[in-house]
Amino acid sequence: MIRVALPKGRLGNDVYDRFAAIGYSCPELKGNSRKLVFEDAEKGISYILVKPSDVAVYVERGAADIGVIGRDTLLEYSPDVYELCDLGLGRCSIAVAAKNGWKDNTALPLRVATKYPNVAKRYYAAQSREIDIISLHGSIELAPIVGLSDVIVDIVETGTTLKENDLSVVTRIEESSARLIANKSSYMFKKESIDAIVAGMEAFSE
Ligand code: PRP
């Protein structure tokens, strides 16, 4: 039995459709229930529905054998897992953004609002730019609008959120998409089953 940690939400639905398309369906999962664990004993697969930022924790600690997570989250948390393949779903960038017309004052530390403090620190350290990190959990775009920060480091997918809030991209830092990850010992003991899933995913992407 392989246990898969799926990120709850839109990405999770797309990922589940991909698993179903390569033969690991579990129709109950598509229902409107509040259940969090779904199992298809015949196909040897079970799914758990997890908050996207928690997928790495479940997989790293072996509560799930494999999981799907954005490269953005892998870069931020650097979990001790294997990255098996790129599913090509959930494509987005991690970018620095600011109010339209914003000019950097390099005489002062840059105030950076983000839910990616590690990615932001690494990026600015490489540029020897002094920063003040303001860690937030959501609606990051609000920070420069109300003067909480100078810039944000956040995900840009369609760009709509930035546009509708009079913000724009200053620099793209990293590109992201959904990755299949595995717990290291699960991969050793269930290599055949996990490799079959990877092969299915890779064949689907070609
Ligand atoms: C993410 C991200 C941006 C938005 C970008 O937020 O933090 O706010 O999506 O998408 P767009 O470029 O297509 O507009 P999310 O929806 O995860 O909510 P959050 O603000 O609670 O983080």
Short mmCIF file of C-alpha atoms and ligand atoms in Angstrom, two decimals:
data_model
loop_
_atom_site.label_atom_id
_atom_site.label_comp_id
_atom_site.label_asym_id
_atom_site.label_seq_id
_atom_site.Cartn_x
_atom_site.Cartn_y
_atom_site.Cartn_z
CA MET A 1 0.00 0.00 0.00
CA ILE A 2 1.35 3.42 -1.00
CA ARG A 3 0.13 6.43 0.96
CA VAL A 4 0.06 9.69 -1.00
CA ALA A 5 -0.10 13.15 0.63
CA LEU A 6 -2.14 15.39 -1.65
CA PRO A 7 -2.23 19.16 -1.19
CA LYS A 8 -5.83 20.25 -0.49
CA GLY A 9 -7.32 22.68 -3.00
CA ARG A 10 -7.08 23.31 -6.72
CA LEU A 11 -3.58 21.89 -7.19
CA GLY A 12 -4.59 18.79 -5.23
CA ASN A 13 -7.57 18.23 -7.54
CA ASP A 14 -5.36 18.51 -10.64
CA VAL A 15 -2.79 16.18 -9.09
CA TYR A 16 -5.44 13.64 -8.12
CA ASP A 17 -6.79 13.72 -11.73
CA ARG A 18 -3.25 12.92 -12.88
CA PHE A 19 -3.02 9.94 -10.48
CA ALA A 20 -6.47 8.76 -11.65
CA ALA A 21 -5.41 9.10 -15.30
CA ILE A 22 -2.43 6.77 -14.75
CA GLY A 23 -4.55 4.13 -13.00
CA TYR A 24 -4.74 5.11 -9.32
CA SER A 25 -8.28 6.39 -9.10
CA CYS A 26 -10.23 6.52 -5.87
CA PRO A 27 -13.63 7.99 -6.90
CA GLU A 28 -14.76 8.65 -3.31
CA LEU A 29 -12.13 11.41 -3.16
CA LYS A 30 -14.05 13.53 -5.64
CA GLY A 31 -17.14 13.66 -3.41
CA ASN A 32 -18.06 16.58 -1.20
CA SER A 33 -17.24 14.89 2.08
CA ARG A 34 -15.03 16.27 4.86
CA LYS A 35 -13.10 13.00 5.00
CA LEU A 36 -9.31 13.30 5.00
CA VAL A 37 -8.28 9.70 4.25
CA PHE A 38 -9.30 7.75 1.15
CA GLU A 39 -8.25 4.24 0.31
CA ASP A 40 -8.50 1.86 -2.62
CA ALA A 41 -7.20 -1.44 -1.27
CA GLU A 42 -7.47 -3.13 -4.67
CA LYS A 43 -5.15 -0.61 -6.32
CA GLY A 44 -2.94 -0.51 -3.23
CA ILE A 45 -3.22 3.25 -2.85
CA SER A 46 -4.43 5.59 -0.17
CA TYR A 47 -4.64 9.37 -0.24
CA ILE A 48 -4.49 11.80 2.63
CA LEU A 49 -5.54 15.43 2.15
CA VAL A 50 -3.05 17.81 3.68
CA LYS A 51 -2.54 21.58 3.85
CA PRO A 52 -0.08 22.28 0.98
CA SER A 53 2.64 23.65 3.26
CA ASP A 54 2.40 20.51 5.45
CA VAL A 55 2.95 17.92 2.68
CA ALA A 56 6.73 17.90 3.24
CA VAL A 57 6.28 17.20 6.98
CA TYR A 58 4.10 14.13 6.33
CA VAL A 59 6.50 12.78 3.72
CA GLU A 60 9.73 13.61 5.54
CA ARG A 61 8.52 11.80 8.68
CA GLY A 62 7.14 8.83 6.74
CA ALA A 63 3.45 9.38 7.57
CA ALA A 64 3.05 9.43 3.78
CA ASP A 65 5.29 7.51 1.35
CA ILE A 66 5.04 10.07 -1.40
CA GLY A 67 3.48 13.49 -1.85
CA VAL A 68 3.12 16.40 -4.19
CA ILE A 69 4.52 19.78 -3.34
CA GLY A 70 5.44 22.98 -5.18
CA ARG A 71 9.13 23.62 -5.84
CA ASP A 72 8.57 26.93 -4.01
CA THR A 73 7.89 25.02 -0.77
CA LEU A 74 10.84 22.67 -1.34
CA LEU A 75 13.11 25.71 -1.72
CA GLU A 76 11.75 27.29 1.44
CA TYR A 77 11.84 24.27 3.77
CA SER A 78 14.56 22.06 2.18
CA PRO A 79 12.96 18.84 3.54
CA ASP A 80 15.07 15.67 3.64
CA VAL A 81 13.14 13.82 0.90
CA TYR A 82 13.76 12.59 -2.64
CA GLU A 83 12.43 14.74 -5.46
CA LEU A 84 11.27 12.22 -8.06
CA CYS A 85 9.76 14.16 -10.94
CA ASP A 86 8.20 17.37 -12.17
CA LEU A 87 4.45 17.02 -12.79
CA GLY A 88 4.36 20.25 -14.80
CA LEU A 89 1.27 21.39 -12.87
CA GLY A 90 0.86 24.54 -10.75
CA ARG A 91 3.46 26.53 -12.66
CA CYS A 92 4.32 29.87 -11.06
CA SER A 93 7.28 32.10 -10.16
CA ILE A 94 8.63 33.35 -6.87
CA ALA A 95 9.15 37.05 -7.49
CA VAL A 96 10.04 40.30 -5.83
CA ALA A 97 7.19 42.78 -6.35
CA ALA A 98 6.55 46.36 -5.29
CA LYS A 99 4.13 49.24 -5.79
CA ASN A 100 4.15 50.59 -9.35
CA GLY A 101 6.88 53.23 -9.63
CA TRP A 102 8.66 52.14 -6.42
CA LYS A 103 12.36 53.14 -6.21
CA ASP A 104 14.82 51.32 -3.93
CA ASN A 105 16.66 53.43 -1.34
CA THR A 106 19.84 51.41 -0.90
CA ALA A 107 20.91 53.54 2.08
CA LEU A 108 18.26 51.77 4.19
CA PRO A 109 17.60 48.08 4.92
CA LEU A 110 14.94 46.79 2.56
CA ARG A 111 11.73 45.75 4.32
CA VAL A 112 10.61 42.46 2.72
CA ALA A 113 7.20 40.93 3.50
CA THR A 114 6.95 37.25 2.62
CA LYS A 115 5.86 33.74 3.45
CA TYR A 116 9.21 32.58 1.97
CA PRO A 117 11.71 34.03 4.49
CA ASN A 118 14.47 31.53 3.64
CA VAL A 119 14.18 32.05 -0.12
CA ALA A 120 14.16 35.83 0.40
CA LYS A 121 17.14 35.77 2.78
CA ARG A 122 19.20 33.64 0.37
CA TYR A 123 18.34 35.89 -2.58
CA TYR A 124 19.28 39.15 -0.86
CA ALA A 125 22.34 37.64 0.88
CA ALA A 126 23.68 36.76 -2.58
CA GLN A 127 23.32 40.44 -3.47
CA SER A 128 24.80 41.63 -0.15
CA ARG A 129 21.64 43.67 0.39
CA GLU A 130 20.64 44.27 4.00
CA ILE A 131 17.00 43.34 4.62
CA ASP A 132 14.39 43.30 7.35
CA ILE A 133 12.17 40.24 6.92
CA ILE A 134 8.48 40.60 7.82
CA SER A 135 6.98 37.10 7.94
CA LEU A 136 3.32 36.88 6.94
CA HIS A 137 1.03 33.94 6.20
CA GLY A 138 -1.24 35.30 3.46
CA SER A 139 -2.48 38.34 1.53
CA ILE A 140 1.18 39.34 1.21
CA GLU A 141 0.29 41.95 -1.43
CA LEU A 142 -1.28 44.08 1.27
CA ALA A 143 2.06 44.83 2.96
CA PRO A 144 3.51 47.42 0.52
CA ILE A 145 0.08 49.00 0.01
CA VAL A 146 -0.31 49.88 3.68
CA GLY A 147 3.39 50.70 4.23
CA LEU A 148 4.26 47.57 6.18
CA SER A 149 7.03 46.71 3.70
CA ASP A 150 8.92 48.09 0.70
CA VAL A 151 8.64 44.92 -1.36
CA ILE A 152 7.18 41.44 -1.18
CA VAL A 153 8.66 38.09 -2.13
CA ASP A 154 5.72 35.96 -3.19
CA ILE A 155 4.21 33.63 -5.75
CA VAL A 156 3.03 35.09 -9.04
CA GLU A 157 0.86 32.84 -11.14
CA THR A 158 -1.42 34.82 -13.46
CA GLY A 159 -0.28 38.21 -12.14
CA THR A 160 -3.89 39.23 -11.45
CA THR A 161 -3.40 39.84 -7.71
CA LEU A 162 -0.46 42.18 -8.36
CA LYS A 163 -2.29 44.02 -11.15
CA GLU A 164 -5.47 44.54 -9.15
CA ASN A 165 -3.45 46.00 -6.29
CA ASP A 166 -1.26 48.39 -8.35
CA LEU A 167 1.84 46.31 -7.81
CA SER A 168 4.27 44.88 -10.34
CA VAL A 169 7.11 42.37 -10.57
CA VAL A 170 10.58 43.79 -9.88
CA THR A 171 12.51 40.52 -10.43
CA ARG A 172 11.65 36.86 -10.82
CA ILE A 173 13.76 34.81 -8.39
CA GLU A 174 12.78 31.18 -9.04
CA GLU A 175 10.40 29.16 -11.20
CA SER A 176 8.14 26.60 -9.56
CA SER A 177 5.86 23.69 -10.45
CA ALA A 178 4.45 20.66 -8.63
CA ARG A 179 7.01 17.96 -7.77
CA LEU A 180 6.48 14.35 -6.73
CA ILE A 181 8.52 13.67 -3.58
CA ALA A 182 9.20 10.49 -1.61
CA ASN A 183 10.16 9.57 1.92
CA LYS A 184 13.70 8.19 1.76
CA SER A 185 13.07 4.85 3.48
CA SER A 186 9.70 4.36 1.75
CA TYR A 187 11.54 4.74 -1.52
CA MET A 188 14.00 2.05 -0.48
CA PHE A 189 11.35 -0.46 0.68
CA LYS A 190 8.61 0.30 -1.88
CA LYS A 191 10.85 1.21 -4.81
CA GLU A 192 8.97 -0.88 -7.38
CA SER A 193 5.53 0.57 -6.62
CA ILE A 194 6.86 4.12 -6.39
CA ASP A 195 8.87 3.78 -9.61
CA ALA A 196 5.71 2.56 -11.37
CA ILE A 197 3.95 5.77 -10.32
CA VAL A 198 6.91 7.90 -11.47
CA ALA A 199 6.97 6.08 -14.83
CA GLY A 200 3.22 6.70 -15.24
CA MET A 201 3.64 10.40 -14.42
CA GLU A 202 6.61 10.78 -16.78
CA ALA A 203 4.79 9.02 -19.61
CA PHE A 204 1.81 11.31 -19.04
CA SER A 205 3.96 14.45 -19.29
CA GLU A 206 5.65 13.40 -22.57
C1 PRP B 1 -1.12 33.20 -3.92
C2 PRP B 1 -0.01 34.21 -3.86
C3 PRP B 1 -0.60 35.43 -4.50
C4 PRP B 1 -1.53 34.84 -5.54
C5 PRP B 1 -0.88 34.92 -6.89
O1 PRP B 1 -1.97 33.46 -2.88
O2 PRP B 1 0.41 34.42 -2.51
O3 PRP B 1 -1.33 36.19 -3.57
O4 PRP B 1 -1.75 33.47 -5.20
O5 PRP B 1 -1.70 34.44 -7.92
P1 PRP B 1 -2.02 35.29 -9.23
O6 PRP B 1 -0.71 35.79 -9.77
O7 PRP B 1 -2.67 34.30 -10.14
O8 PRP B 1 -2.93 36.41 -8.86
P2 PRP B 1 -3.03 32.41 -2.36
O9 PRP B 1 -4.20 32.36 -3.29
O10 PRP B 1 -2.36 31.11 -2.11
O11 PRP B 1 -3.53 33.06 -1.00
P3 PRP B 1 -2.78 33.80 0.19
O12 PRP B 1 -2.85 35.25 -0.14
O13 PRP B 1 -3.58 33.45 1.38
O14 PRP B 1 -1.37 33.30 0.27
#
